[in-house]
PDB file of C-alpha atoms in Angstrom:
ATOM      1  CA  MET A  13      -6.558  -9.543   5.286  1.00 50.00           C
ATOM      2  CA  ASN A  14     -10.172  -9.342   4.174  1.00 51.00           C
ATOM      3  CA  GLN A  15     -12.782 -10.014   6.824  1.00 85.00           C
ATOM      4  CA  LEU A  16     -14.840 -12.717   5.063  1.00 93.00           C
ATOM      5  CA  ARG A  17     -14.398 -14.613   1.792  1.00 95.00           C
ATOM      6  CA  ARG A  18     -16.236 -17.547   0.189  1.00 97.00           C
ATOM      7  CA  LEU A  19     -14.113 -19.983  -1.817  1.00 97.00           C
ATOM      8  CA  VAL A  20     -14.522 -23.161  -3.843  1.00 98.00           C
ATOM      9  CA  VAL A  21     -11.905 -25.874  -3.299  1.00 98.00           C
ATOM     10  CA  GLU A  22     -10.226 -27.108  -6.474  1.00 96.00           C
ATOM     11  CA  GLY A  23      -7.940 -30.095  -6.779  1.00 96.00           C
ATOM     12  CA  GLU A  24      -7.004 -33.005  -4.543  1.00 98.00           C
ATOM     13  CA  SER A  25      -4.333 -31.402  -2.348  1.00 98.00           C
ATOM     14  CA  MET A  26      -6.445 -31.111   0.821  1.00 98.00           C
ATOM     15  CA  ARG A  27      -7.962 -34.610   0.769  1.00 97.00           C
ATOM     16  CA  PRO A  28      -9.394 -35.994   3.022  1.00 97.00           C
ATOM     17  CA  THR A  29     -10.139 -32.757   4.935  1.00 97.00           C
ATOM     18  CA  LEU A  30     -11.542 -30.904   1.921  1.00 98.00           C
ATOM     19  CA  LEU A  31     -12.698 -32.339  -1.388  1.00 98.00           C
ATOM     20  CA  PRO A  32     -12.876 -30.745  -4.836  1.00 98.00           C
ATOM     21  CA  GLY A  33     -16.053 -28.663  -5.064  1.00 98.00           C
ATOM     22  CA  ASP A  34     -16.325 -28.028  -1.320  1.00 98.00           C
ATOM     23  CA  ARG A  35     -17.414 -24.469  -0.587  1.00 98.00           C
ATOM     24  CA  VAL A  36     -15.721 -22.855   2.388  1.00 98.00           C
ATOM     25  CA  VAL A  37     -15.538 -19.565   4.267  1.00 98.00           C
ATOM     26  CA  ALA A  38     -12.252 -17.856   5.111  1.00 97.00           C
ATOM     27  CA  VAL A  39     -12.118 -15.165   7.797  1.00 96.00           C
ATOM     28  CA  GLY A  40      -9.343 -12.652   8.281  1.00 92.00           C
ATOM     29  CA  TRP A  41      -9.957 -11.632  11.878  1.00 86.00           C
ATOM     30  CA  ARG A  42      -6.620 -12.915  13.158  1.00 92.00           C
ATOM     31  CA  ARG A  43      -3.454 -14.481  11.843  1.00 91.00           C
ATOM     32  CA  PRO A  44      -3.479 -18.260  11.436  1.00 95.00           C
ATOM     33  CA  ARG A  45      -1.640 -20.633  13.741  1.00 97.00           C
ATOM     34  CA  PRO A  46       0.157 -23.887  12.889  1.00 98.00           C
ATOM     35  CA  GLY A  47      -2.327 -26.652  12.141  1.00 98.00           C
ATOM     36  CA  GLU A  48      -5.074 -24.327  10.936  1.00 98.00           C
ATOM     37  CA  LEU A  49      -6.253 -24.072   7.335  1.00 98.00           C
ATOM     38  CA  VAL A  50      -5.459 -20.912   5.422  1.00 98.00           C
ATOM     39  CA  ALA A  51      -6.492 -19.328   2.134  1.00 97.00           C
ATOM     40  CA  ALA A  52      -3.745 -17.378   0.371  1.00 97.00           C
ATOM     41  CA  HIS A  53      -2.900 -16.006  -3.043  1.00 96.00           C
ATOM     42  CA  ASP A  54      -0.747 -18.454  -5.002  1.00 96.00           C
ATOM     43  CA  PRO A  55       2.786 -16.972  -5.154  1.00 94.00           C
ATOM     44  CA  ARG A  56       3.036 -18.194  -8.761  1.00 94.00           C
ATOM     45  CA  VAL A  57      -0.371 -16.985 -10.027  1.00 93.00           C
ATOM     46  CA  ALA A  58      -1.619 -13.938  -8.097  1.00 80.00           C
ATOM     47  CA  ASP A  59      -5.309 -14.227  -9.025  1.00 92.00           C
ATOM     48  CA  ARG A  60      -5.475 -17.868  -7.846  1.00 96.00           C
ATOM     49  CA  ILE A  61      -6.251 -18.649  -4.206  1.00 97.00           C
ATOM     50  CA  LEU A  62      -4.888 -21.769  -2.532  1.00 97.00           C
ATOM     51  CA  VAL A  63      -6.265 -23.553   0.532  1.00 98.00           C
ATOM     52  CA  LYS A  64      -3.548 -25.262   2.595  1.00 98.00           C
ATOM     53  CA  ARG A  65      -2.647 -26.202   6.166  1.00 98.00           C
ATOM     54  CA  VAL A  66      -0.261 -23.953   8.090  1.00 98.00           C
ATOM     55  CA  VAL A  67       2.951 -25.785   8.994  1.00 98.00           C
ATOM     56  CA  SER A  68       4.749 -22.874  10.634  1.00 98.00           C
ATOM     57  CA  VAL A  69       4.391 -19.139  11.197  1.00 98.00           C
ATOM     58  CA  ASP A  70       7.071 -16.476  11.044  1.00 97.00           C
ATOM     59  CA  PRO A  71       5.878 -13.152  12.558  1.00 94.00           C
ATOM     60  CA  ILE A  72       7.821 -11.157   9.995  1.00 96.00           C
ATOM     61  CA  ASP A  73       7.909 -13.242   6.812  1.00 96.00           C
ATOM     62  CA  GLY A  74       4.589 -15.140   6.663  1.00 97.00           C
ATOM     63  CA  VAL A  75       3.417 -18.752   6.703  1.00 98.00           C
ATOM     64  CA  THR A  76       4.762 -22.065   5.500  1.00 98.00           C
ATOM     65  CA  VAL A  77       1.943 -24.250   4.165  1.00 98.00           C
ATOM     66  CA  ALA A  78       1.367 -27.832   3.033  1.00 98.00           C
ATOM     67  CA  GLY A  79      -1.481 -29.845   1.586  1.00 98.00           C
ATOM     68  CA  ASP A  80      -2.989 -32.706   3.572  1.00 98.00           C
ATOM     69  CA  ASN A  81      -2.420 -34.923   0.513  1.00 98.00           C
ATOM     70  CA  PRO A  82       1.296 -34.311  -0.188  1.00 96.00           C
ATOM     71  CA  ASP A  83       1.388 -36.432  -3.359  1.00 97.00           C
ATOM     72  CA  ALA A  84      -1.170 -34.100  -4.973  1.00 97.00           C
ATOM     73  CA  SER A  85      -0.080 -30.809  -3.418  1.00 97.00           C
ATOM     74  CA  THR A  86       2.018 -27.935  -4.649  1.00 96.00           C
ATOM     75  CA  ASP A  87       2.877 -25.995  -1.509  1.00 97.00           C
ATOM     76  CA  SER A  88       5.749 -24.351   0.390  1.00 98.00           C
ATOM     77  CA  ARG A  89       8.016 -27.237  -0.581  1.00 97.00           C
ATOM     78  CA  VAL A  90       7.872 -25.707  -4.076  1.00 97.00           C
ATOM     79  CA  PHE A  91       7.284 -21.962  -3.592  1.00 97.00           C
ATOM     80  CA  GLY A  92       8.537 -21.286  -0.060  1.00 97.00           C
ATOM     81  CA  VAL A  93       6.980 -19.014   2.535  1.00 98.00           C
ATOM     82  CA  ILE A  94       3.761 -17.176   1.659  1.00 97.00           C
ATOM     83  CA  PRO A  95       4.067 -13.524   2.745  1.00 97.00           C
ATOM     84  CA  TRP A  96       1.482 -12.087   5.131  1.00 96.00           C
ATOM     85  CA  SER A  97       0.297  -9.709   2.403  1.00 95.00           C
ATOM     86  CA  SER A  98      -0.885 -12.728   0.370  1.00 95.00           C
ATOM     87  CA  VAL A  99      -2.891 -14.365   3.170  1.00 95.00           C
ATOM     88  CA  VAL A 100      -6.649 -14.033   2.657  1.00 94.00           C
ATOM     89  CA  GLY A 101      -7.660 -15.595   5.978  1.00 96.00           C
ATOM     90  CA  ARG A 102      -8.244 -18.752   7.973  1.00 97.00           C
ATOM     91  CA  VAL A 103     -10.581 -21.344   6.462  1.00 98.00           C
ATOM     92  CA  VAL A 104     -13.007 -22.144   9.263  1.00 97.00           C
ATOM     93  CA  TYR A 105     -16.278 -23.434   7.824  1.00 98.00           C
ATOM     94  CA  ARG A 106     -17.556 -25.638   4.967  1.00 98.00           C
ATOM     95  CA  TYR A 107     -21.092 -24.671   3.903  1.00 98.00           C
ATOM     96  CA  SER A 108     -21.480 -27.006   0.934  1.00 98.00           C
ATOM     97  CA  PRO A 109     -22.150 -29.809   0.296  1.00 97.00           C
ATOM     98  CA  SER A 110     -24.790 -29.638   3.011  1.00 97.00           C
ATOM     99  CA  ASP A 111     -24.245 -33.226   4.195  1.00 97.00           C
ATOM    100  CA  ARG A 112     -20.646 -32.297   5.166  1.00 96.00           C
ATOM    101  CA  ALA A 113     -21.281 -28.711   6.306  1.00 97.00           C
ATOM    102  CA  GLY A 114     -19.619 -27.564   9.514  1.00 97.00           C
ATOM    103  CA  ARG A 115     -16.386 -26.338  11.013  1.00 97.00           C
ATOM    104  CA  VAL A 116     -13.138 -27.444   9.382  1.00 94.00           C
ATOM    105  CA  GLY A 117      -9.665 -27.564  10.756  1.00 73.00           C
TER     106      GLY A 117
END
């Protein structure tokens, strides 16, 4: 996992926690736990990064993820477990827009 990564949220899948255009920071200092937000490479399109909530963790296989807005989310219900090698880090902070900046979770 990389140590620090800035990302822009696209789509409606994480509403109401994150909105399209939100700018967030993902850190890779430890593995995510259930309930935390995670950034990971999309298993279907390797150069695309998804932001989702961790549903469960398997120490060997990886993480199962879901969007907070299930009607607008493509997640582990479609593509299964995301392997640890695809996890970028935990999404911990929104820095833009400034009126909603702060920790996320």
